C-alpha cells in the first residue's frame, strides 16, 4: 500500500495522544510517585488533546474530497473508520470535563472528575482499537488481517504516550522512578509484539496466491500480460513495493531508534531532562519508520492480477 504521510502522522500523533491521556488518568487515579502537580496534569492533558486533534486534522488530507469528511461519521454500524471518528469525537467532552475539574479543584465534584476521566480513558482505548481494526479487518491484505495489528496500535500508542508523560513529569518535583519504570515496561511489551508481528508477516503462510485467485491450484499459473500499459490508481495505491534489503534495514532502524536507544538513554542516566527528550525524539522517529513500513509492506490481493505470484 502507498504510505501516505498524512495517515502516518495521524496514526502516530493520535496514538500518542490517546495513550498519553489514558496513562495520565491512570497515574492520577493510582497516584504514581505521589501524583503529578495540577499544572503538569493540565499540560499533559492539553498536549494529549492537541496531538489527537492534529492527527484527526491530518487524516482529512488523505481523503480525495476533505469537505465530505463528515460522511465518514454516518456508517457507524458497518465501518471501523466511522466508529473511530465517532469515538474520537465522544472522547473530547469527557476529557475536557476531567481537565476542567482538575484545574478548578472542587472536592465535592471529585467523583464526577474521576468518572469523566474514566469514560475518556475508555473511549481513548476504544478509539485506538478502532484505528487498528480499520486495517485488521481487511481480509484482502494478509499483512494487516491479524489481531496483532490492533494490539500493536494499542501498545505503541501507550509506549509513546508514556514517554511524553515522562517528559512532562520531568519538569516537576516528582520522583521519576515510577514513570521511567512505566515507560520501560510498555517498551518491552511493544517491542515484543512488534517482533512477533514482523516474524509473522515474514513468511507467506496461507495467504492468497495467483493459483487460489484463478482457481487453478494444481498447475503453474503465470500472468502473460496486463490489461494496460501504464500505471493506474490501483497499481499506484495497492501495488507499492519496498525492496527486501531496504525493508530489513528499516526494521533494524525501528528497533534501534524506537526501543533500544530509548531504553539505553533512560537506564544509563546523565542529564535527566536531556535524556528524556532524547529518548522521546528517537522513539518517535522509530515509530514514524514503523508506521511507514506498516503501510509499505502491505500487499493487496489485487496485485495477483498485475503479475504478483502471492501476497
PDB file of C-alpha atoms in Angstrom:
ATOM      1  CA  UNK A   1       0.000   0.000   0.000  1.00  0.00           C
ATOM      2  CA  UNK A   2       1.192   3.500  -0.745  1.00  0.00           C
ATOM      3  CA  UNK A   3       2.357   5.031   2.564  1.00  0.00           C
ATOM      4  CA  UNK A   4       0.772   8.497   2.729  1.00  0.00           C
ATOM      5  CA  UNK A   5       2.424  10.939   5.139  1.00  0.00           C
ATOM      6  CA  UNK A   6      -0.941  12.264   6.343  1.00  0.00           C
ATOM      7  CA  UNK A   7      -2.003   8.808   7.578  1.00  0.00           C
ATOM      8  CA  UNK A   8       1.422   8.109   9.096  1.00  0.00           C
ATOM      9  CA  UNK A   9       1.283  11.399  11.029  1.00  0.00           C
ATOM     10  CA  UNK A  10      -2.330  10.759  12.011  1.00  0.00           C
ATOM     11  CA  UNK A  11      -1.741   7.295  13.457  1.00  0.00           C
ATOM     12  CA  UNK A  12       1.474   8.251  15.295  1.00  0.00           C
ATOM     13  CA  UNK A  13       0.127  11.563  16.635  1.00  0.00           C
ATOM     14  CA  UNK A  14      -3.346  10.414  17.692  1.00  0.00           C
ATOM     15  CA  UNK A  15      -1.953   7.158  19.072  1.00  0.00           C
ATOM     16  CA  UNK A  16       0.496   9.048  21.297  1.00  0.00           C
ATOM     17  CA  UNK A  17      -2.256  11.480  22.329  1.00  0.00           C
ATOM     18  CA  UNK A  18      -4.744   8.786  23.351  1.00  0.00           C
ATOM     19  CA  UNK A  19      -2.007   6.797  25.088  1.00  0.00           C
ATOM     20  CA  UNK A  20      -0.812   9.895  26.937  1.00  0.00           C
ATOM     21  CA  UNK A  21      -4.301  10.753  28.187  1.00  0.00           C
ATOM     22  CA  UNK A  22      -5.060   7.190  29.313  1.00  0.00           C
ATOM     23  CA  UNK A  23      -1.794   6.982  31.252  1.00  0.00           C
ATOM     24  CA  UNK A  24      -2.297  10.463  32.701  1.00  0.00           C
ATOM     25  CA  UNK A  25      -5.640   9.382  34.126  1.00  0.00           C
ATOM     26  CA  UNK A  26      -4.343   6.050  35.453  1.00  0.00           C
ATOM     27  CA  UNK A  27      -1.293   7.634  37.124  1.00  0.00           C
ATOM     28  CA  UNK A  28      -3.587  10.301  38.591  1.00  0.00           C
ATOM     29  CA  UNK A  29      -6.063   7.680  39.836  1.00  0.00           C
ATOM     30  CA  UNK A  30      -3.414   5.479  41.457  1.00  0.00           C
ATOM     31  CA  UNK A  31      -1.127   8.345  42.500  1.00  0.00           C
ATOM     32  CA  UNK A  32       2.049   7.112  40.791  1.00  0.00           C
ATOM     33  CA  UNK A  33       5.040   8.610  42.674  1.00  0.00           C
ATOM     34  CA  UNK A  34       2.625  10.703  44.709  1.00  0.00           C
ATOM     35  CA  UNK A  35       0.829  12.039  41.620  1.00  0.00           C
ATOM     36  CA  UNK A  36       1.661  14.923  39.314  1.00  0.00           C
ATOM     37  CA  UNK A  37       1.045  18.545  40.375  1.00  0.00           C
ATOM     38  CA  UNK A  38      -2.086  20.112  38.879  1.00  0.00           C
ATOM     39  CA  UNK A  39      -0.097  22.263  36.450  1.00  0.00           C
ATOM     40  CA  UNK A  40       1.628  19.208  34.973  1.00  0.00           C
ATOM     41  CA  UNK A  41      -1.633  17.262  34.723  1.00  0.00           C
ATOM     42  CA  UNK A  42      -3.094  20.134  32.718  1.00  0.00           C
ATOM     43  CA  UNK A  43      -0.018  20.348  30.479  1.00  0.00           C
ATOM     44  CA  UNK A  44      -0.089  16.591  29.811  1.00  0.00           C
ATOM     45  CA  UNK A  45      -3.857  16.639  29.189  1.00  0.00           C
ATOM     46  CA  UNK A  46      -3.647  19.645  26.847  1.00  0.00           C
ATOM     47  CA  UNK A  47      -0.773  18.000  24.955  1.00  0.00           C
ATOM     48  CA  UNK A  48      -2.861  14.847  24.537  1.00  0.00           C
ATOM     49  CA  UNK A  49      -5.830  16.811  23.166  1.00  0.00           C
ATOM     50  CA  UNK A  50      -3.587  18.715  20.735  1.00  0.00           C
ATOM     51  CA  UNK A  51      -1.939  15.521  19.463  1.00  0.00           C
ATOM     52  CA  UNK A  52      -5.312  13.854  18.892  1.00  0.00           C
ATOM     53  CA  UNK A  53      -6.727  16.948  17.163  1.00  0.00           C
ATOM     54  CA  UNK A  54      -3.631  17.309  14.959  1.00  0.00           C
ATOM     55  CA  UNK A  55      -3.862  13.659  13.978  1.00  0.00           C
ATOM     56  CA  UNK A  56      -7.558  13.863  13.118  1.00  0.00           C
ATOM     57  CA  UNK A  57      -6.985  17.043  11.090  1.00  0.00           C
ATOM     58  CA  UNK A  58      -4.124  15.371   9.231  1.00  0.00           C
ATOM     59  CA  UNK A  59      -6.276  12.358   8.362  1.00  0.00           C
ATOM     60  CA  UNK A  60      -8.644  14.619   6.414  1.00  0.00           C
ATOM     61  CA  UNK A  61      -5.875  15.378   3.912  1.00  0.00           C
ATOM     62  CA  UNK A  62      -5.861  11.704   2.962  1.00  0.00           C
ATOM     63  CA  UNK A  63      -9.412  11.959   1.685  1.00  0.00           C
ATOM     64  CA  UNK A  64      -9.968  12.606  -2.003  1.00  0.00           C
ATOM     65  CA  UNK A  65     -12.542  15.248  -1.077  1.00  0.00           C
ATOM     66  CA  UNK A  66     -11.902  16.539   2.513  1.00  0.00           C
ATOM     67  CA  UNK A  67     -15.127  18.573   2.580  1.00  0.00           C
ATOM     68  CA  UNK A  68     -17.057  15.294   2.643  1.00  0.00           C
ATOM     69  CA  UNK A  69     -15.238  14.061   5.768  1.00  0.00           C
ATOM     70  CA  UNK A  70     -18.459  14.363   7.745  1.00  0.00           C
ATOM     71  CA  UNK A  71     -19.879  11.454   5.727  1.00  0.00           C
ATOM     72  CA  UNK A  72     -17.410   9.143   7.482  1.00  0.00           C
ATOM     73  CA  UNK A  73     -19.472   9.508  10.667  1.00  0.00           C
ATOM     74  CA  UNK A  74     -22.719   8.032   9.317  1.00  0.00           C
ATOM     75  CA  UNK A  75     -21.504   4.459   8.708  1.00  0.00           C
ATOM     76  CA  UNK A  76     -21.105   3.552  12.365  1.00  0.00           C
ATOM     77  CA  UNK A  77     -22.764   0.143  12.114  1.00  0.00           C
ATOM     78  CA  UNK A  78     -20.514  -1.186   9.359  1.00  0.00           C
ATOM     79  CA  UNK A  79     -17.289   0.850   9.294  1.00  0.00           C
ATOM     80  CA  UNK A  80     -14.387   0.862  11.781  1.00  0.00           C
ATOM     81  CA  UNK A  81     -13.323   4.185  10.234  1.00  0.00           C
ATOM     82  CA  UNK A  82     -16.688   5.667  11.162  1.00  0.00           C
ATOM     83  CA  UNK A  83     -16.504   4.186  14.687  1.00  0.00           C
ATOM     84  CA  UNK A  84     -13.024   5.646  15.110  1.00  0.00           C
ATOM     85  CA  UNK A  85     -14.291   9.117  14.209  1.00  0.00           C
ATOM     86  CA  UNK A  86     -17.371   8.899  16.434  1.00  0.00           C
ATOM     87  CA  UNK A  87     -15.461   7.584  19.461  1.00  0.00           C
ATOM     88  CA  UNK A  88     -12.713  10.198  18.959  1.00  0.00           C
ATOM     89  CA  UNK A  89     -15.300  13.000  18.978  1.00  0.00           C
ATOM     90  CA  UNK A  90     -17.056  11.497  22.027  1.00  0.00           C
ATOM     91  CA  UNK A  91     -13.700  11.431  23.836  1.00  0.00           C
ATOM     92  CA  UNK A  92     -13.330  15.224  23.879  1.00  0.00           C
ATOM     93  CA  UNK A  93     -16.261  16.285  26.148  1.00  0.00           C
ATOM     94  CA  UNK A  94     -15.297  13.830  28.897  1.00  0.00           C
ATOM     95  CA  UNK A  95     -11.598  14.698  28.621  1.00  0.00           C
ATOM     96  CA  UNK A  96     -12.358  18.423  28.850  1.00  0.00           C
ATOM     97  CA  UNK A  97     -14.637  17.894  31.886  1.00  0.00           C
ATOM     98  CA  UNK A  98     -11.879  15.879  33.582  1.00  0.00           C
ATOM     99  CA  UNK A  99      -9.202  18.501  32.884  1.00  0.00           C
ATOM    100  CA  UNK A 100     -11.545  21.380  33.765  1.00  0.00           C
ATOM    101  CA  UNK A 101     -12.424  19.901  37.164  1.00  0.00           C
ATOM    102  CA  UNK A 102      -8.744  19.087  37.726  1.00  0.00           C
ATOM    103  CA  UNK A 103      -7.997  22.774  37.227  1.00  0.00           C
ATOM    104  CA  UNK A 104     -10.882  24.026  39.428  1.00  0.00           C
ATOM    105  CA  UNK A 105     -10.124  21.594  42.309  1.00  0.00           C
ATOM    106  CA  UNK A 106     -13.659  21.137  43.680  1.00  0.00           C
ATOM    107  CA  UNK A 107     -13.655  18.328  46.317  1.00  0.00           C
ATOM    108  CA  UNK A 108     -17.443  17.947  46.042  1.00  0.00           C
ATOM    109  CA  UNK A 109     -17.070  17.112  42.332  1.00  0.00           C
ATOM    110  CA  UNK A 110     -14.171  14.675  42.692  1.00  0.00           C
ATOM    111  CA  UNK A 111     -16.364  11.688  41.807  1.00  0.00           C
ATOM    112  CA  UNK A 112     -17.572  13.462  38.671  1.00  0.00           C
ATOM    113  CA  UNK A 113     -13.958  14.333  37.737  1.00  0.00           C
ATOM    114  CA  UNK A 114     -12.774  10.743  38.092  1.00  0.00           C
ATOM    115  CA  UNK A 115     -15.843   9.374  36.305  1.00  0.00           C
ATOM    116  CA  UNK A 116     -15.327  11.733  33.371  1.00  0.00           C
ATOM    117  CA  UNK A 117     -11.646  10.743  33.238  1.00  0.00           C
ATOM    118  CA  UNK A 118     -12.538   7.044  33.304  1.00  0.00           C
ATOM    119  CA  UNK A 119     -15.014   7.445  30.436  1.00  0.00           C
ATOM    120  CA  UNK A 120     -12.498   9.485  28.411  1.00  0.00           C
ATOM    121  CA  UNK A 121      -9.857   6.816  29.005  1.00  0.00           C
ATOM    122  CA  UNK A 122     -12.267   4.066  27.943  1.00  0.00           C
ATOM    123  CA  UNK A 123     -13.114   5.995  24.765  1.00  0.00           C
ATOM    124  CA  UNK A 124      -9.394   6.544  24.096  1.00  0.00           C
ATOM    125  CA  UNK A 125      -8.801   2.773  24.263  1.00  0.00           C
ATOM    126  CA  UNK A 126     -11.813   2.036  22.051  1.00  0.00           C
ATOM    127  CA  UNK A 127     -10.663   4.634  19.515  1.00  0.00           C
ATOM    128  CA  UNK A 128      -7.144   3.188  19.391  1.00  0.00           C
ATOM    129  CA  UNK A 129      -8.625  -0.283  18.927  1.00  0.00           C
ATOM    130  CA  UNK A 130     -10.916   1.016  16.163  1.00  0.00           C
ATOM    131  CA  UNK A 131      -7.933   2.573  14.361  1.00  0.00           C
ATOM    132  CA  UNK A 132      -6.154  -0.770  14.401  1.00  0.00           C
ATOM    133  CA  UNK A 133      -9.292  -2.598  13.255  1.00  0.00           C
ATOM    134  CA  UNK A 134      -9.605  -0.313  10.198  1.00  0.00           C
ATOM    135  CA  UNK A 135      -6.646  -2.304   8.888  1.00  0.00           C
ATOM    136  CA  UNK A 136      -7.035  -5.509  10.895  1.00  0.00           C
ATOM    137  CA  UNK A 137     -10.478  -6.291   9.436  1.00  0.00           C
ATOM    138  CA  UNK A 138      -9.296  -6.214   5.795  1.00  0.00           C
ATOM    139  CA  UNK A 139      -9.165  -9.833   4.602  1.00  0.00           C
ATOM    140  CA  UNK A 140      -7.794  -8.682   1.245  1.00  0.00           C
ATOM    141  CA  UNK A 141      -4.470  -7.697   2.862  1.00  0.00           C
ATOM    142  CA  UNK A 142      -2.790 -10.611   4.655  1.00  0.00           C
ATOM    143  CA  UNK A 143      -0.208  -8.416   6.414  1.00  0.00           C
ATOM    144  CA  UNK A 144      -2.996  -6.478   8.148  1.00  0.00           C
ATOM    145  CA  UNK A 145      -5.638  -9.143   8.739  1.00  0.00           C
ATOM    146  CA  UNK A 146      -4.429 -10.152  12.205  1.00  0.00           C
ATOM    147  CA  UNK A 147      -5.251  -9.410  15.888  1.00  0.00           C
ATOM    148  CA  UNK A 148      -1.604  -8.334  16.147  1.00  0.00           C
ATOM    149  CA  UNK A 149      -2.442  -5.103  14.297  1.00  0.00           C
ATOM    150  CA  UNK A 150      -4.865  -3.548  16.852  1.00  0.00           C
ATOM    151  CA  UNK A 151      -2.623  -4.933  19.624  1.00  0.00           C
ATOM    152  CA  UNK A 152       0.353  -3.102  18.098  1.00  0.00           C
ATOM    153  CA  UNK A 153      -1.627   0.130  17.777  1.00  0.00           C
ATOM    154  CA  UNK A 154      -2.639  -0.051  21.448  1.00  0.00           C
ATOM    155  CA  UNK A 155       0.830  -0.844  22.806  1.00  0.00           C
ATOM    156  CA  UNK A 156       2.761   1.583  20.593  1.00  0.00           C
ATOM    157  CA  UNK A 157       0.302   4.384  21.397  1.00  0.00           C
ATOM    158  CA  UNK A 158       0.732   3.805  25.122  1.00  0.00           C
ATOM    159  CA  UNK A 159       4.519   3.480  24.829  1.00  0.00           C
ATOM    160  CA  UNK A 160       4.888   6.842  23.054  1.00  0.00           C
ATOM    161  CA  UNK A 161       2.289   8.356  25.391  1.00  0.00           C
ATOM    162  CA  UNK A 162       4.292   7.155  28.399  1.00  0.00           C
ATOM    163  CA  UNK A 163       7.421   8.820  27.022  1.00  0.00           C
ATOM    164  CA  UNK A 164       5.562  12.114  26.621  1.00  0.00           C
ATOM    165  CA  UNK A 165       4.118  11.793  30.140  1.00  0.00           C
ATOM    166  CA  UNK A 166       7.648  11.233  31.440  1.00  0.00           C
ATOM    167  CA  UNK A 167       8.813  14.346  29.573  1.00  0.00           C
ATOM    168  CA  UNK A 168       6.076  16.400  31.268  1.00  0.00           C
ATOM    169  CA  UNK A 169       6.798  14.857  34.681  1.00  0.00           C
ATOM    170  CA  UNK A 170      10.498  15.669  34.234  1.00  0.00           C
ATOM    171  CA  UNK A 171       9.723  19.372  34.655  1.00  0.00           C
ATOM    172  CA  UNK A 172       8.278  18.952  38.136  1.00  0.00           C
ATOM    173  CA  UNK A 173       9.451  17.886  41.543  1.00  0.00           C
ATOM    174  CA  UNK A 174       8.040  14.349  41.462  1.00  0.00           C
ATOM    175  CA  UNK A 175      10.227  11.272  41.704  1.00  0.00           C
ATOM    176  CA  UNK A 176      10.620   9.946  38.171  1.00  0.00           C
ATOM    177  CA  UNK A 177      11.486   6.340  39.017  1.00  0.00           C
ATOM    178  CA  UNK A 178       7.891   5.131  38.663  1.00  0.00           C
ATOM    179  CA  UNK A 179       7.388   6.946  35.353  1.00  0.00           C
ATOM    180  CA  UNK A 180      10.657   5.556  33.942  1.00  0.00           C
ATOM    181  CA  UNK A 181       9.618   2.041  35.012  1.00  0.00           C
ATOM    182  CA  UNK A 182       6.254   2.552  33.310  1.00  0.00           C
ATOM    183  CA  UNK A 183       7.982   3.567  30.056  1.00  0.00           C
ATOM    184  CA  UNK A 184      10.367   0.595  30.165  1.00  0.00           C
ATOM    185  CA  UNK A 185       7.571  -1.883  30.892  1.00  0.00           C
ATOM    186  CA  UNK A 186       5.498  -0.611  27.954  1.00  0.00           C
ATOM    187  CA  UNK A 187       8.645  -0.559  25.787  1.00  0.00           C
ATOM    188  CA  UNK A 188       9.240  -4.273  26.417  1.00  0.00           C
ATOM    189  CA  UNK A 189       5.614  -5.175  25.638  1.00  0.00           C
ATOM    190  CA  UNK A 190       5.505  -3.004  22.480  1.00  0.00           C
ATOM    191  CA  UNK A 191       8.872  -4.275  21.181  1.00  0.00           C
ATOM    192  CA  UNK A 192       7.874  -7.911  21.823  1.00  0.00           C
ATOM    193  CA  UNK A 193       4.561  -7.563  19.972  1.00  0.00           C
ATOM    194  CA  UNK A 194       6.276  -5.772  17.088  1.00  0.00           C
ATOM    195  CA  UNK A 195       8.892  -8.525  16.819  1.00  0.00           C
ATOM    196  CA  UNK A 196       6.132 -11.178  16.759  1.00  0.00           C
ATOM    197  CA  UNK A 197       4.313  -9.219  14.036  1.00  0.00           C
ATOM    198  CA  UNK A 198       7.438  -8.925  11.873  1.00  0.00           C
ATOM    199  CA  UNK A 199       8.130 -12.660  12.316  1.00  0.00           C
ATOM    200  CA  UNK A 200       4.540 -13.476  11.350  1.00  0.00           C
ATOM    201  CA  UNK A 201       4.466 -11.427   8.138  1.00  0.00           C
ATOM    202  CA  UNK A 202       7.931 -12.640   7.044  1.00  0.00           C
ATOM    203  CA  UNK A 203       6.520 -15.983   5.853  1.00  0.00           C
ATOM    204  CA  UNK A 204       3.944 -16.268   3.054  1.00  0.00           C
ATOM    205  CA  UNK A 205       1.838 -18.575   5.266  1.00  0.00           C
ATOM    206  CA  UNK A 206      -1.550 -19.486   3.836  1.00  0.00           C
ATOM    207  CA  UNK A 207      -2.055 -16.175   2.078  1.00  0.00           C
ATOM    208  CA  UNK A 208      -3.653 -15.770  -1.357  1.00  0.00           C
ATOM    209  CA  UNK A 209      -1.657 -16.734  -4.454  1.00  0.00           C
ATOM    210  CA  UNK A 210      -2.192 -16.449  -8.185  1.00  0.00           C
ATOM    211  CA  UNK A 211      -3.356 -20.093  -8.064  1.00  0.00           C
ATOM    212  CA  UNK A 212      -6.033 -19.558  -5.436  1.00  0.00           C
ATOM    213  CA  UNK A 213      -7.096 -16.357  -7.190  1.00  0.00           C
ATOM    214  CA  UNK A 214      -7.671 -18.118 -10.505  1.00  0.00           C
ATOM    215  CA  UNK A 215      -8.823 -21.449  -9.103  1.00  0.00           C
ATOM    216  CA  UNK A 216      -6.059 -23.404 -10.880  1.00  0.00           C
ATOM    217  CA  UNK A 217      -4.478 -24.868  -7.764  1.00  0.00           C
ATOM    218  CA  UNK A 218      -2.597 -27.816  -9.331  1.00  0.00           C
ATOM    219  CA  UNK A 219      -0.702 -26.362 -12.273  1.00  0.00           C
ATOM    220  CA  UNK A 220       1.674 -23.446 -12.661  1.00  0.00           C
ATOM    221  CA  UNK A 221      -0.105 -20.158 -13.291  1.00  0.00           C
ATOM    222  CA  UNK A 222       1.701 -17.218 -14.826  1.00  0.00           C
ATOM    223  CA  UNK A 223       0.221 -13.899 -15.967  1.00  0.00           C
ATOM    224  CA  UNK A 224       1.107 -13.347 -19.632  1.00  0.00           C
ATOM    225  CA  UNK A 225       0.127  -9.700 -19.842  1.00  0.00           C
ATOM    226  CA  UNK A 226      -1.811  -6.978 -18.023  1.00  0.00           C
ATOM    227  CA  UNK A 227      -4.760  -5.126 -19.429  1.00  0.00           C
ATOM    228  CA  UNK A 228      -2.957  -1.784 -19.605  1.00  0.00           C
ATOM    229  CA  UNK A 229       0.451  -0.377 -20.486  1.00  0.00           C
ATOM    230  CA  UNK A 230       0.603   2.421 -17.887  1.00  0.00           C
ATOM    231  CA  UNK A 231       0.233   2.588 -14.144  1.00  0.00           C
ATOM    232  CA  UNK A 232      -3.261   3.053 -12.764  1.00  0.00           C
ATOM    233  CA  UNK A 233      -4.737   4.172  -9.458  1.00  0.00           C
ATOM    234  CA  UNK A 234      -4.838   0.521  -8.360  1.00  0.00           C
ATOM    235  CA  UNK A 235      -1.173  -0.160  -9.153  1.00  0.00           C
ATOM    236  CA  UNK A 236      -0.055   3.121  -7.553  1.00  0.00           C
ATOM    237  CA  UNK A 237      -2.092   2.776  -4.330  1.00  0.00           C
ATOM    238  CA  UNK A 238      -2.193  -1.009  -3.905  1.00  0.00           C
ATOM    239  CA  UNK A 239       0.970  -2.044  -5.751  1.00  0.00           C
ATOM    240  CA  UNK A 240       3.577  -0.138  -3.763  1.00  0.00           C
ATOM    241  CA  UNK A 241       6.739  -2.227  -3.361  1.00  0.00           C
ATOM    242  CA  UNK A 242       9.635  -1.890  -0.981  1.00  0.00           C
ATOM    243  CA  UNK A 243      12.985  -3.608  -1.609  1.00  0.00           C
ATOM    244  CA  UNK A 244      13.697  -6.531   0.731  1.00  0.00           C
ATOM    245  CA  UNK A 245      17.104  -5.200   1.804  1.00  0.00           C
ATOM    246  CA  UNK A 246      15.687  -1.741   2.468  1.00  0.00           C
ATOM    247  CA  UNK A 247      12.867  -3.290   4.459  1.00  0.00           C
ATOM    248  CA  UNK A 248      15.343  -5.191   6.661  1.00  0.00           C
ATOM    249  CA  UNK A 249      17.414  -2.046   7.224  1.00  0.00           C
ATOM    250  CA  UNK A 250      14.312  -0.082   8.136  1.00  0.00           C
ATOM    251  CA  UNK A 251      13.141  -2.784  10.551  1.00  0.00           C
ATOM    252  CA  UNK A 252      16.530  -2.645  12.259  1.00  0.00           C
ATOM    253  CA  UNK A 253      16.137   1.135  12.500  1.00  0.00           C
ATOM    254  CA  UNK A 254      12.655   0.698  14.024  1.00  0.00           C
ATOM    255  CA  UNK A 255      14.038  -1.442  16.839  1.00  0.00           C
ATOM    256  CA  UNK A 256      17.242   0.554  17.390  1.00  0.00           C
ATOM    257  CA  UNK A 257      15.640   4.026  17.319  1.00  0.00           C
ATOM    258  CA  UNK A 258      12.242   3.018  18.658  1.00  0.00           C
ATOM    259  CA  UNK A 259      13.198   0.699  21.511  1.00  0.00           C
ATOM    260  CA  UNK A 260      16.914   0.056  22.083  1.00  0.00           C
ATOM    261  CA  UNK A 261      18.119   3.671  22.125  1.00  0.00           C
ATOM    262  CA  UNK A 262      15.320   4.968  24.418  1.00  0.00           C
ATOM    263  CA  UNK A 263      15.941   2.064  26.825  1.00  0.00           C
ATOM    264  CA  UNK A 264      19.686   2.752  26.921  1.00  0.00           C
ATOM    265  CA  UNK A 265      19.218   6.506  27.286  1.00  0.00           C
ATOM    266  CA  UNK A 266      16.758   6.140  30.171  1.00  0.00           C
ATOM    267  CA  UNK A 267      18.745   3.484  32.043  1.00  0.00           C
ATOM    268  CA  UNK A 268      22.271   4.868  31.624  1.00  0.00           C
ATOM    269  CA  UNK A 269      21.363   8.165  33.266  1.00  0.00           C
ATOM    270  CA  UNK A 270      23.085  11.512  32.636  1.00  0.00           C
ATOM    271  CA  UNK A 271      21.253  14.838  32.473  1.00  0.00           C
ATOM    272  CA  UNK A 272      17.660  13.819  33.196  1.00  0.00           C
ATOM    273  CA  UNK A 273      15.898  16.446  31.043  1.00  0.00           C
ATOM    274  CA  UNK A 274      18.188  15.907  28.058  1.00  0.00           C
ATOM    275  CA  UNK A 275      17.926  12.119  28.384  1.00  0.00           C
ATOM    276  CA  UNK A 276      14.119  12.167  28.474  1.00  0.00           C
ATOM    277  CA  UNK A 277      13.834  14.418  25.421  1.00  0.00           C
ATOM    278  CA  UNK A 278      16.455  12.408  23.529  1.00  0.00           C
ATOM    279  CA  UNK A 279      14.597   9.173  24.312  1.00  0.00           C
ATOM    280  CA  UNK A 280      11.264  10.674  23.202  1.00  0.00           C
ATOM    281  CA  UNK A 281      12.659  12.043  19.926  1.00  0.00           C
ATOM    282  CA  UNK A 282      14.452   8.826  18.929  1.00  0.00           C
ATOM    283  CA  UNK A 283      11.399   6.748  19.836  1.00  0.00           C
ATOM    284  CA  UNK A 284       9.084   8.934  17.746  1.00  0.00           C
ATOM    285  CA  UNK A 285      11.476   8.672  14.780  1.00  0.00           C
ATOM    286  CA  UNK A 286      11.367   4.908  15.193  1.00  0.00           C
ATOM    287  CA  UNK A 287       7.557   4.979  15.296  1.00  0.00           C
ATOM    288  CA  UNK A 288       7.386   7.010  12.070  1.00  0.00           C
ATOM    289  CA  UNK A 289       9.611   4.433  10.355  1.00  0.00           C
ATOM    290  CA  UNK A 290       7.499   1.602  11.836  1.00  0.00           C
ATOM    291  CA  UNK A 291       4.299   3.128  10.514  1.00  0.00           C
ATOM    292  CA  UNK A 292       5.816   3.748   7.061  1.00  0.00           C
ATOM    293  CA  UNK A 293       6.813   0.075   6.848  1.00  0.00           C
ATOM    294  CA  UNK A 294       3.380  -0.992   8.095  1.00  0.00           C
ATOM    295  CA  UNK A 295       1.803   0.547   5.004  1.00  0.00           C
ATOM    296  CA  UNK A 296       4.645  -0.139   2.540  1.00  0.00           C
ATOM    297  CA  UNK A 297       4.758  -3.900   3.233  1.00  0.00           C
ATOM    298  CA  UNK A 298       1.005  -4.428   2.911  1.00  0.00           C
ATOM    299  CA  UNK A 299       0.145  -6.330  -0.278  1.00  0.00           C
ATOM    300  CA  UNK A 300      -3.429  -6.162  -1.580  1.00  0.00           C
ATOM    301  CA  UNK A 301      -4.764  -9.240  -3.410  1.00  0.00           C
ATOM    302  CA  UNK A 302      -5.341  -7.118  -6.499  1.00  0.00           C
ATOM    303  CA  UNK A 303      -1.578  -7.387  -7.115  1.00  0.00           C
ATOM    304  CA  UNK A 304      -2.199 -11.004  -8.169  1.00  0.00           C
ATOM    305  CA  UNK A 305      -3.852  -9.661 -11.320  1.00  0.00           C
ATOM    306  CA  UNK A 306      -0.832  -7.441 -12.034  1.00  0.00           C
ATOM    307  CA  UNK A 307       1.869 -10.140 -12.039  1.00  0.00           C
ATOM    308  CA  UNK A 308       2.437 -10.987  -8.348  1.00  0.00           C
ATOM    309  CA  UNK A 309       2.589 -14.728  -7.513  1.00  0.00           C
ATOM    310  CA  UNK A 310       1.487 -14.285  -3.899  1.00  0.00           C
ATOM    311  CA  UNK A 311       0.513 -11.540  -1.452  1.00  0.00           C
TER     312      UNK A 311
END
